[in-house]
Amino acid sequence: MLMVSKERLEEKIAAFSHFGDNGRGGITRLSLSQPALEARRELIERCRKMGMDVKTDDLGNIYALRKGTEELPALIMGSHLDSVVDGGNYDGVLGVLTGLEVIETLHSSQTSTRHPAGVMVWTNEEGARFDPAMMCSGIVTGKFDKESMMNSADKNGIRFGDALAASGFVGSESNRLNPKDYAGYLELHIEQGPVLEIEGKEIGVVEGVVGMVNYEFTVLGVSDHAGTTPQKTRKDALYGASKLILRLWEELEQIDEALVFTMGRMNVLPNVHTVIPNEVKFTLDARHKDPEIIQKVVDVIEELPDHVASCEIRYDKLWGRDTVLFDEQFVKAIQGAANELNYSSRKIYSGAGHDAQYVAGYLPSGMIFVPSAQGHSHCSEEFTPIELVEKGTNVMLKTLLELDRQ
Amino acid sequence: MLMVSKERLEEKIAAFSHFGDNGRGGITRLSLSQPALEARRELIERCRKMGMDVKTDDLGNIYALRKGTEELPALIMGSHLDSVVDGGNYDGVLGVLTGLEVIETLHSSQTSTRHPAGVMVWTNEEGARFDPAMMCSGIVTGKFDKESMMNSADKNGIRFGDALAASGFVGSESNRLNPKDYAGYLELHIEQGPVLEIEGKEIGVVEGVVGMVNYEFTVLGVSDHAGTTPQKTRKDALYGASKLILRLWEELEQIDEALVFTMGRMNVLPNVHTVIPNEVKFTLDARHKDPEIIQKVVDVIEELPDHVASCEIRYDKLWGRDTVLFDEQFVKAIQGAANELNYSSRKIYSGAGHDAQYVAGYLPSGMIFVPSAQGHSHCSEEFTPIELVEKGTNVMLKTLLELDRQ
């Protein structure tokens, strides 16, 4: 049976870890930064060495294809090469490098496929430099408007459009991923959570990406001097926000075991140690695959009292997304590959967003998860043992060959 | 009986409200900024018009003296002309302008005093541009080291020493307030709290400045992806911090009714809406005149558990101060003046810090409070009705004349 090479995978991960190396085991490789451009050039060089045809589209997305034996649309594997600040060597890059390894395995064994097969790179998946995340898969699949995305600026005021133009990676819009020229999209990714590791599973067969809602709460108090305002007359917005957070935890915890929710961002005003806070804003992110559970979260929020600790509560829904399901044939092919290879696996939903979720409504798509050690992601400690990377890549190879037969 | 002029006080407050007018009823007059320098020049011009001798010391503190009839050390009244960002027209400036009105009352009625009598301005009381607060009274009275204070930089990197040198207000170190040349210091200030207003008192006879402790707490969790980490395995530092804040409130509230405590500053890391917070830092400021109560606060902190919601708790004592008592003779003179004038008054402790607290250990000193409408301070809404300003100024005049006789 055709199998990928663990040694080659190890070499690829090590080689790409130099681009943006933060010296602490991780990388900072923001979209279109110098290290990100170097990583792209290295990928293209490796693809061209195998005689692949490399193109970019008007968003700098890279498509590298190996010829097929028939006039069929292509099967393409991919993910992204950009990272968050102090990210790791697995999130995103692994989907590109394992795709490359699948092609290299076909190439070195002179195995032909009916469909052209290839590897691709999405520009600006993380959104860590240019908001929002999954920007360019969103544009290609019609979720975002290109012109407004071009104006997204980084913290130094550099527009995405200008950074893209300067990158040297702009190609033709006609090269974009599209349902006529492409038959399917596969993305291997780290789980970014602890479930596979805790359950001792080697492969996650991803059924979909869970739906979510995102709210911003504002608690409004009154700023007064910390030394002169009697405790009983205060309207302390941070005290109110602390009470509100605990109330939300208590109520949301009871809804469903699989519901995840996070208050990740909080800003306090005026944020001076001698002044009673008059305004606290914090976000709530809640995710579950079942829309009815998400509705229960919304119900909890809508039934909140107007005030907490004499402070007014306001909230805004920032955004939400419905659960996205991957193509049934693709899910079946991935599951079948894992079974045939005798790898332990489980069906799983992705809690995080991925380019594949946008592609899913556009082309038949599927995702393969490999375990994240201790569930870590978006940090230097991100890690997946090479044996599990190898197994995930074998699943992707086998899935690709199965889809190629269909 | 010699009385101050309400109309002149009104004119002074209106005139000085132009220096740094924020257009919303308040001022931004950061230390040594252009508006602050303009306010200083206006004050000096008014003092010189009355024939006062004006000097500055090496820290830009201004001393304006009217001659006495005997060779005695001076009695001086004062406060500061700088404000916080979007501060009001009363905090600090009122102590300077009421001092000026006392001198103007003596001058216009050709009333002589045995001691030289005058008005002074402390440089950088607020610490809003150059940390710390009460910087120059602290240097003069030996609390702070001059050289390190000169290196305190504002957010644009401008050193205090350089801003001072450029101000044109640097004089000789020998001009500093000192116990040989000065017999006493009086400071009129707004209460910055609601107690006088709530109790319907016109004058606060300040007995001292309450002691305080200031801590910084750190709650340490683990950052993981908001969408992929099951709720039960999380170590969410913001959830932990919210629990810790409520626990501290519950325990501290029970210690004493007059204890005030504030968590005013909180910073969350990484502060991204899709990432579980791994570190939350917040401050606790607690104040009470009785050292035993402050010790109870320290006991509550030292008896905290090591962990909250699976997150480690750490804390550092940032600083503290003991309760400062004003000179008994001065307190008695202020109380006597209020009684003679038939103004309602109460003894009170200051919760906020003032230049007078540093001067208290250096020269005989006293403070007079006038009410703050709704307790507001450090905001554009800061307000004291002119009738109460007038009464406070009459108390200062009468106190000065009484101290002059002694």
Coordinates of N, CA and C in Angstrom, one line a residue, chain A residues 81-287:
Chain A
L81 N -0.3 29.4 5.6 CA 1.0 29.5 6.1 C 1.2 30.6 7.1
D82 N 0.2 31.5 7.3 CA 0.4 32.5 8.3 C 0.0 32.1 9.7
S83 N 0.5 32.8 10.7 CA 0.3 32.4 12.1 C -0.2 33.6 12.9
V84 N -0.6 33.4 14.1 CA -0.8 34.5 15.0 C 0.5 34.9 15.6
V85 N 0.5 36.0 16.4 CA 1.8 36.3 17.1 C 2.1 35.2 18.1
D86 N 3.3 34.8 18.1 CA 3.8 33.7 18.9 C 2.9 32.4 18.8
G87 N 2.6 32.1 17.5 CA 1.9 30.9 17.3 C 2.8 29.7 17.2
G88 N 2.3 28.5 16.7 CA 3.1 27.3 16.7 C 3.4 26.8 15.3
N89 N 4.0 25.7 15.2 CA 4.5 25.1 14.0 C 3.6 24.1 13.3
Y90 N 2.3 24.1 13.7 CA 1.3 23.1 13.3 C 0.0 23.7 12.7
D91 N -0.5 24.8 13.4 CA -1.8 25.3 12.9 C -1.6 25.9 11.5
G92 N -2.3 25.3 10.5 CA -2.3 25.8 9.2 C -1.2 25.2 8.3
V93 N 0.0 25.5 8.7 CA 1.2 25.0 7.9 C 1.1 23.5 7.7
L94 N 0.6 22.8 8.8 CA 0.5 21.3 8.6 C -0.4 20.9 7.5
G95 N -1.4 21.6 7.3 CA -2.3 21.3 6.2 C -1.7 21.5 4.8
V96 N -0.8 22.5 4.7 CA 0.0 22.7 3.5 C 1.1 21.6 3.3
L97 N 1.8 21.4 4.4 CA 3.0 20.5 4.3 C 2.5 19.0 4.1
T98 N 1.4 18.6 4.7 CA 1.0 17.3 4.5 C 0.4 17.1 3.1
G99 N -0.2 18.2 2.6 CA -0.7 18.2 1.2 C 0.5 18.0 0.2
L100 N 1.6 18.7 0.5 CA 2.8 18.6 -0.3 C 3.4 17.2 -0.2
E101 N 3.3 16.6 1.0 CA 3.9 15.3 1.2 C 3.0 14.3 0.4
V102 N 1.7 14.4 0.4 CA 0.9 13.5 -0.4 C 1.3 13.6 -1.9
I103 N 1.5 14.8 -2.4 CA 2.0 15.0 -3.8 C 3.4 14.3 -4.0
E104 N 4.2 14.6 -3.0 CA 5.6 14.0 -3.1 C 5.6 12.5 -3.1
T105 N 4.7 11.9 -2.4 CA 4.5 10.5 -2.3 C 4.1 10.0 -3.7
L106 N 3.1 10.7 -4.3 CA 2.6 10.3 -5.6 C 3.8 10.4 -6.6
H107 N 4.5 11.6 -6.5 CA 5.6 11.9 -7.4 C 6.7 10.9 -7.4
S108 N 7.2 10.6 -6.1 CA 8.3 9.7 -6.0 C 8.0 8.3 -6.4
S109 N 6.7 7.9 -6.2 CA 6.4 6.6 -6.6 C 5.8 6.5 -8.0
Q110 N 5.9 7.7 -8.7 CA 5.3 7.8 -10.0 C 3.9 7.2 -10.2
T111 N 3.1 7.6 -9.1 CA 1.7 7.2 -9.1 C 0.9 8.3 -9.8
S112 N 0.1 7.9 -10.8 CA -0.7 8.9 -11.5 C -2.1 8.9 -10.9
T113 N -2.7 10.1 -11.1 CA -4.1 10.2 -10.7 C -4.9 10.6 -11.9
R114 N -6.2 10.3 -11.9 CA -7.1 10.7 -13.0 C -7.3 12.2 -13.0
H115 N -7.6 12.7 -11.8 CA -7.7 14.2 -11.7 C -6.4 14.8 -11.4
P116 N -6.2 16.1 -11.9 CA -5.1 16.8 -11.4 C -5.2 16.9 -9.9
A117 N -4.0 16.8 -9.2 CA -4.0 16.8 -7.7 C -3.0 17.9 -7.3
G118 N -3.3 18.6 -6.2 CA -2.4 19.7 -5.8 C -2.6 20.1 -4.4
V119 N -1.8 21.2 -4.2 CA -1.8 21.8 -2.8 C -2.0 23.3 -3.0
M120 N -2.7 23.9 -2.0 CA -2.9 25.3 -2.1 C -2.7 26.0 -0.7
V121 N -2.5 27.3 -0.8 CA -2.3 28.2 0.4 C -3.3 29.3 0.3
W122 N -4.1 29.4 1.4 CA -5.0 30.6 1.5 C -4.2 31.8 2.1
T123 N -4.4 33.0 1.6 CA -3.8 34.2 2.2 C -4.7 34.6 3.4
N124 N -3.9 35.0 4.4 CA -4.6 35.6 5.6 C -5.7 34.8 6.2
E125 N -5.4 33.6 6.7 CA -6.4 32.9 7.4 C -6.6 33.4 8.8
E126 N -5.5 33.7 9.5 CA -5.6 34.0 10.9 C -6.3 35.3 11.2
G127 N -6.1 36.3 10.3 CA -6.7 37.6 10.6 C -6.0 38.3 11.7
A128 N -4.8 37.8 12.1 CA -4.1 38.4 13.2 C -3.5 39.7 12.9
R129 N -3.1 39.9 11.6 CA -2.6 41.2 11.2 C -3.7 42.0 10.5
F130 N -4.4 41.4 9.6 CA -5.5 42.1 8.9 C -6.8 41.4 9.3
D131 N -7.7 42.0 9.9 CA -9.0 41.5 10.3 C -9.9 41.4 9.0
P132 N -10.7 40.4 8.8 CA -11.1 39.3 9.7 C -10.3 38.1 9.3
A133 N -10.5 37.0 10.2 CA -9.9 35.7 9.9 C -10.6 35.1 8.6
M134 N -9.9 34.2 8.0 CA -10.4 33.5 6.8 C -10.8 34.5 5.7
M135 N -10.0 35.5 5.6 CA -10.4 36.6 4.7 C -10.5 36.2 3.3
C136 N -9.4 35.5 2.8 CA -9.4 35.3 1.3 C -10.2 34.1 0.9
S137 N -10.4 33.1 1.7 CA -11.4 32.0 1.4 C -12.8 32.6 1.4
G138 N -13.0 33.6 2.3 CA -14.3 34.3 2.4 C -14.6 35.1 1.2
I139 N -13.5 35.7 0.6 CA -13.8 36.5 -0.6 C -14.1 35.6 -1.8
V140 N -13.2 34.5 -1.9 CA -13.4 33.6 -3.1 C -14.8 33.0 -3.1
T141 N -15.3 32.6 -1.9 CA -16.5 31.9 -1.8 C -17.7 32.9 -1.6
G142 N -17.5 34.2 -1.7 CA -18.6 35.2 -1.7 C -19.1 35.6 -0.4
K143 N -18.3 35.3 0.7 CA -18.8 35.7 2.0 C -18.4 37.2 2.3
F144 N -17.3 37.6 1.7 CA -16.8 39.0 2.0 C -16.7 39.7 0.7
D145 N -16.8 41.0 0.8 CA -16.6 41.9 -0.4 C -15.1 42.2 -0.5
K146 N -14.6 42.0 -1.7 CA -13.1 42.2 -1.9 C -12.7 43.6 -1.6
E147 N -13.5 44.6 -2.1 CA -13.0 46.0 -2.0 C -12.9 46.4 -0.5
S148 N -13.9 46.0 0.3 CA -13.7 46.4 1.7 C -12.6 45.7 2.4
M149 N -12.4 44.4 2.0 CA -11.3 43.7 2.6 C -9.9 44.3 2.3
M150 N -9.8 44.9 1.1 CA -8.5 45.5 0.7 C -8.2 46.7 1.6
N151 N -9.2 47.3 2.2 CA -9.0 48.4 3.0 C -8.7 48.1 4.5
S152 N -8.8 46.8 4.8 CA -8.5 46.3 6.2 C -7.0 46.7 6.5
A153 N -6.8 47.4 7.6 CA -5.4 47.9 7.8 C -4.9 47.2 9.1
D154 N -3.5 47.0 9.1 CA -2.9 46.5 10.3 C -2.7 47.6 11.3
K155 N -2.1 47.3 12.4 CA -2.0 48.3 13.5 C -1.0 49.4 13.1
N156 N -0.2 49.2 12.1 CA 0.6 50.3 11.6 C 0.0 51.1 10.5
G157 N -1.3 50.8 10.2 CA -2.0 51.5 9.2 C -1.8 51.0 7.8
I158 N -1.1 49.9 7.6 CA -0.8 49.4 6.3 C -2.1 48.6 5.8
R159 N -2.6 49.0 4.6 CA -3.8 48.3 4.1 C -3.4 46.9 3.6
F160 N -4.4 46.0 3.7 CA -4.2 44.7 3.2 C -3.9 44.7 1.7
G161 N -4.6 45.6 1.0 CA -4.5 45.7 -0.5 C -3.0 46.1 -0.8
D162 N -2.5 47.0 -0.1 CA -1.1 47.5 -0.4 C -0.1 46.4 0.0
A163 N -0.3 45.8 1.1 CA 0.7 44.7 1.5 C 0.6 43.6 0.4
L164 N -0.6 43.3 -0.1 CA -0.7 42.2 -1.1 C 0.0 42.7 -2.4
A165 N -0.3 43.9 -2.8 CA 0.3 44.4 -4.1 C 1.8 44.3 -4.0
A166 N 2.4 44.6 -2.8 CA 3.8 44.7 -2.6 C 4.4 43.3 -2.5
S167 N 3.6 42.2 -2.3 CA 4.1 40.9 -2.0 C 4.7 40.2 -3.2
G168 N 4.2 40.6 -4.4 CA 4.7 39.9 -5.6 C 3.9 38.6 -5.8
F169 N 2.8 38.4 -5.1 CA 2.0 37.2 -5.2 C 0.6 37.4 -5.9
V170 N 0.4 38.5 -6.5 CA -0.9 38.8 -7.1 C -1.0 38.2 -8.5
G171 N -2.0 37.3 -8.7 CA -2.2 36.8 -10.0 C -3.6 37.1 -10.6
S172 N -4.1 36.3 -11.4 CA -5.4 36.6 -12.1 C -6.6 36.1 -11.3
E173 N -7.6 36.9 -11.3 CA -8.9 36.5 -10.6 C -9.4 35.2 -11.2
S174 N -9.1 35.0 -12.5 CA -9.6 33.8 -13.1 C -8.9 32.5 -12.6
N175 N -7.9 32.7 -11.8 CA -7.2 31.5 -11.2 C -7.8 31.1 -9.9
R176 N -8.8 31.9 -9.4 CA -9.4 31.5 -8.1 C -10.0 30.1 -8.1
L177 N -10.0 29.5 -6.9 CA -10.7 28.2 -6.7 C -12.1 28.4 -7.2
N178 N -12.6 27.4 -8.0 CA -13.9 27.5 -8.6 C -14.5 26.1 -8.8
P179 N -15.8 26.0 -8.8 CA -16.4 24.6 -8.9 C -16.3 24.0 -10.3
K180 N -15.9 24.7 -11.3 CA -15.7 24.2 -12.6 C -14.4 23.5 -12.7
D181 N -13.3 24.1 -12.2 CA -12.0 23.6 -12.4 C -11.6 22.7 -11.2
Y182 N -12.3 22.7 -10.1 CA -12.0 21.9 -9.0 C -13.1 21.0 -8.5
A183 N -12.7 19.8 -8.2 CA -13.8 18.8 -7.9 C -13.9 18.6 -6.3
G184 N -12.9 19.1 -5.6 CA -13.0 18.9 -4.2 C -11.8 19.5 -3.4
Y185 N -12.0 19.8 -2.2 CA -11.0 20.4 -1.3 C -10.8 19.6 0.0
L186 N -9.6 19.3 0.3 CA -9.3 18.6 1.6 C -8.4 19.4 2.5
E187 N -8.7 19.5 3.7 CA -7.8 20.2 4.7 C -7.5 19.4 5.9
L188 N -6.2 19.1 6.1 CA -5.8 18.5 7.3 C -5.4 19.6 8.3
H189 N -5.8 19.4 9.6 CA -5.5 20.5 10.6 C -5.4 19.8 11.9
I190 N -4.6 20.5 12.8 CA -4.6 20.1 14.2 C -6.0 20.4 14.8
E191 N -6.3 19.5 15.8 CA -7.7 19.7 16.4 C -7.8 21.0 17.1
Q192 N -6.7 21.5 17.7 CA -6.7 22.7 18.5 C -7.5 22.6 19.8
G193 N -7.7 21.3 20.2 CA -8.5 21.1 21.4 C -8.0 19.7 22.0
P194 N -8.4 19.3 23.1 CA -7.8 18.1 23.8 C -8.6 16.8 23.5
V195 N -9.7 16.8 22.8 CA -10.6 15.7 22.8 C -9.9 14.4 22.2
L196 N -9.3 14.5 21.1 CA -8.7 13.3 20.5 C -7.6 12.7 21.4
E197 N -6.8 13.6 22.0 CA -5.7 13.1 22.9 C -6.3 12.5 24.1
I198 N -7.3 13.1 24.7 CA -8.0 12.6 26.0 C -8.6 11.2 25.7
E199 N -9.2 11.1 24.5 CA -9.9 9.8 24.2 C -8.9 8.8 23.5
G200 N -7.7 9.2 23.3 CA -6.7 8.3 22.7 C -7.0 8.0 21.2
K201 N -7.6 8.9 20.5 CA -7.9 8.7 19.1 C -6.8 9.3 18.2
E202 N -6.5 8.6 17.1 CA -5.4 9.1 16.2 C -5.9 10.1 15.1
I203 N -7.1 9.9 14.7 CA -7.7 10.7 13.6 C -9.1 11.3 14.0
G204 N -9.3 12.5 13.7 CA -10.6 13.1 13.8 C -11.2 13.2 12.4
V205 N -12.4 12.6 12.3 CA -13.1 12.7 11.0 C -14.1 13.8 11.2
V206 N -13.8 15.0 10.6 CA -14.6 16.2 10.9 C -15.9 16.2 10.1
E207 N -17.0 16.3 10.9 CA -18.3 16.3 10.3 C -18.7 17.7 9.9
G208 N -18.2 18.7 10.7 CA -18.7 20.0 10.4 C -18.0 21.0 11.3
V209 N -18.3 22.3 11.2 CA -17.8 23.3 12.0 C -19.0 23.9 12.8
V210 N -18.8 23.9 14.1 CA -20.0 24.2 15.0 C -20.5 25.7 14.8
G211 N -21.7 25.9 15.0 CA -22.3 27.2 14.9 C -21.9 28.0 16.2
M212 N -22.0 29.3 16.1 CA -21.6 30.1 17.2 C -22.3 31.5 17.2
V213 N -22.3 32.1 18.4 CA -22.7 33.5 18.5 C -21.6 34.2 19.3
N214 N -21.5 35.5 19.0 CA -20.6 36.3 19.7 C -21.2 37.6 20.1
Y215 N -21.2 37.9 21.4 CA -21.8 39.1 22.0 C -20.8 40.0 22.6
E216 N -21.1 41.3 22.7 CA -20.3 42.2 23.5 C -21.2 42.8 24.6
F217 N -20.8 42.6 25.8 CA -21.6 43.2 26.9 C -20.9 44.5 27.4
T218 N -21.8 45.4 27.8 CA -21.3 46.7 28.4 C -21.9 46.9 29.8
V219 N -21.1 47.1 30.8 CA -21.7 47.3 32.1 C -21.3 48.8 32.4
L220 N -22.3 49.6 32.8 CA -22.2 51.0 32.9 C -22.3 51.4 34.4
G221 N -21.2 51.9 35.0 CA -21.3 52.4 36.4 C -21.0 53.9 36.4
V222 N -20.5 54.4 37.5 CA -20.1 55.8 37.7 C -18.7 55.9 38.2
S223 N -17.9 56.7 37.6 CA -16.5 56.8 38.0 C -16.4 57.8 39.2
D224 N -15.9 57.4 40.3 CA -15.6 58.4 41.4 C -14.3 58.0 42.0
H225 N -13.8 58.9 42.9 CA -12.5 58.7 43.5 C -12.5 57.5 44.4
A226 N -11.5 56.7 44.3 CA -11.4 55.4 45.1 C -11.3 55.7 46.6
G227 N -10.8 56.9 46.9 CA -10.5 57.1 48.4 C -11.6 57.8 49.1
T228 N -12.6 58.3 48.4 CA -13.5 59.3 49.0 C -15.0 58.9 48.8
T229 N -15.3 57.8 48.1 CA -16.7 57.5 47.8 C -17.1 56.3 48.7
P230 N -18.0 56.5 49.6 CA -18.4 55.4 50.5 C -18.8 54.1 49.7
Q231 N -18.5 53.0 50.2 CA -18.7 51.7 49.4 C -20.2 51.6 49.0
K232 N -21.1 51.9 49.9 CA -22.5 51.7 49.6 C -23.1 52.5 48.6
T233 N -22.5 53.7 48.3 CA -23.1 54.6 47.2 C -22.4 54.4 45.9
R234 N -21.6 53.4 45.7 CA -20.8 53.2 44.5 C -21.6 52.5 43.4
K235 N -21.3 52.8 42.2 CA -21.8 52.1 41.0 C -20.5 51.6 40.3
D236 N -20.0 50.5 40.7 CA -18.7 50.0 40.3 C -18.9 49.1 39.1
A237 N -18.5 49.5 37.9 CA -18.8 48.7 36.7 C -18.0 47.4 36.7
L238 N -16.8 47.3 37.4 CA -16.1 46.1 37.4 C -16.6 45.1 38.3
Y239 N -17.2 45.6 39.4 CA -17.9 44.7 40.4 C -19.1 44.1 39.7
G240 N -19.9 45.0 39.0 CA -21.0 44.6 38.2 C -20.7 43.5 37.1
A241 N -19.6 43.8 36.4 CA -19.2 42.9 35.4 C -18.7 41.5 35.9
S242 N -18.1 41.5 37.1 CA -17.7 40.3 37.7 C -18.9 39.5 38.1
K243 N -19.9 40.1 38.6 CA -21.2 39.4 39.0 C -21.8 38.9 37.7
L244 N -21.9 39.7 36.7 CA -22.5 39.3 35.4 C -21.8 38.1 34.8
I245 N -20.5 38.1 34.8 CA -19.7 36.9 34.3 C -20.0 35.6 35.1
L246 N -20.1 35.7 36.4 CA -20.4 34.5 37.2 C -21.8 34.0 36.9
R247 N -22.7 35.0 36.8 CA -24.1 34.6 36.5 C -24.2 33.9 35.1
L248 N -23.5 34.4 34.1 CA -23.5 33.8 32.8 C -22.9 32.4 32.9
W249 N -21.8 32.3 33.6 CA -21.2 31.0 33.7 C -22.1 30.0 34.3
E250 N -22.8 30.4 35.4 CA -23.7 29.5 36.1 C -24.8 29.0 35.2
E251 N -25.4 29.9 34.5 CA -26.5 29.6 33.6 C -26.1 28.8 32.4
L252 N -25.0 29.2 31.8 CA -24.6 28.6 30.5 C -24.1 27.2 30.8
E253 N -23.4 27.0 31.9 CA -22.8 25.7 32.2 C -23.9 24.6 32.3
Q254 N -25.1 25.0 32.6 CA -26.2 24.0 32.8 C -26.9 23.6 31.5
I255 N -26.6 24.3 30.4 CA -27.4 24.1 29.2 C -27.0 22.8 28.6
D256 N -25.7 22.5 28.3 CA -25.3 21.3 27.6 C -23.8 21.1 27.9
E257 N -23.4 19.9 28.1 CA -22.0 19.6 28.3 C -21.1 20.0 27.2
A258 N -21.6 19.9 26.0 CA -20.7 20.1 24.8 C -20.7 21.6 24.4
L259 N -21.5 22.4 25.1 CA -21.5 23.9 24.8 C -20.2 24.4 25.4
V260 N -19.5 25.2 24.5 CA -18.3 25.9 25.0 C -18.6 27.4 24.9
F261 N -18.1 28.2 26.0 CA -18.3 29.6 26.0 C -17.1 30.3 26.6
T262 N -16.8 31.5 26.2 CA -15.6 32.1 26.6 C -15.8 33.6 26.7
M263 N -15.4 34.2 27.8 CA -15.3 35.7 27.9 C -13.8 35.9 27.7
G264 N -13.4 36.3 26.5 CA -12.0 36.3 26.1 C -11.4 37.7 26.2
R265 N -12.2 38.7 26.0 CA -11.7 40.1 25.9 C -12.5 41.0 26.9
M266 N -11.8 41.7 27.7 CA -12.4 42.7 28.6 C -11.6 43.9 28.7
N267 N -12.3 45.1 28.6 CA -11.6 46.4 28.7 C -12.4 47.2 29.7
V268 N -11.6 47.8 30.6 CA -12.1 48.5 31.8 C -11.8 50.0 31.6
L269 N -12.7 50.9 31.9 CA -12.5 52.3 31.8 C -12.8 53.0 33.1
P270 N -12.0 54.0 33.6 CA -10.8 54.5 32.9 C -9.6 53.6 33.2
N271 N -9.7 52.6 33.9 CA -8.6 51.6 34.1 C -7.4 52.3 34.9
V272 N -7.8 53.0 35.9 CA -6.8 53.7 36.8 C -7.0 53.1 38.2
H273 N -5.9 52.8 38.9 CA -6.1 52.1 40.2 C -6.8 52.9 41.2
T274 N -6.9 54.2 41.1 CA -7.5 55.0 42.1 C -8.9 55.5 41.7
V275 N -9.4 55.0 40.6 CA -10.7 55.5 40.1 C -11.7 54.3 40.0
I276 N -12.9 54.5 40.5 CA -13.9 53.4 40.3 C -14.3 53.3 38.9
P277 N -14.2 52.1 38.3 CA -14.5 51.9 36.9 C -16.0 52.3 36.5
N278 N -16.1 53.1 35.4 CA -17.4 53.5 35.0 C -17.9 52.7 33.8
E279 N -17.0 51.9 33.1 CA -17.5 51.2 32.0 C -16.6 49.9 31.8
V280 N -17.3 48.8 31.7 CA -16.5 47.5 31.4 C -17.2 46.9 30.2
K281 N -16.4 46.6 29.2 CA -16.9 45.8 28.1 C -16.3 44.5 28.1
F282 N -17.0 43.4 27.8 CA -16.4 42.1 27.6 C -17.2 41.3 26.6
T283 N -16.5 40.4 25.9 CA -17.1 39.6 24.9 C -17.5 38.2 25.4
L284 N -18.5 37.7 24.8 CA -19.0 36.3 25.1 C -19.0 35.5 23.7
D285 N -18.3 34.4 23.6 CA -18.3 33.6 22.5 C -18.8 32.2 22.9
A286 N -19.9 31.8 22.2 CA -20.5 30.5 22.6 C -20.7 29.6 21.3
R287 N -20.3 28.3 21.4 CA -20.3 27.5 20.3 C -21.0 26.1 20.6

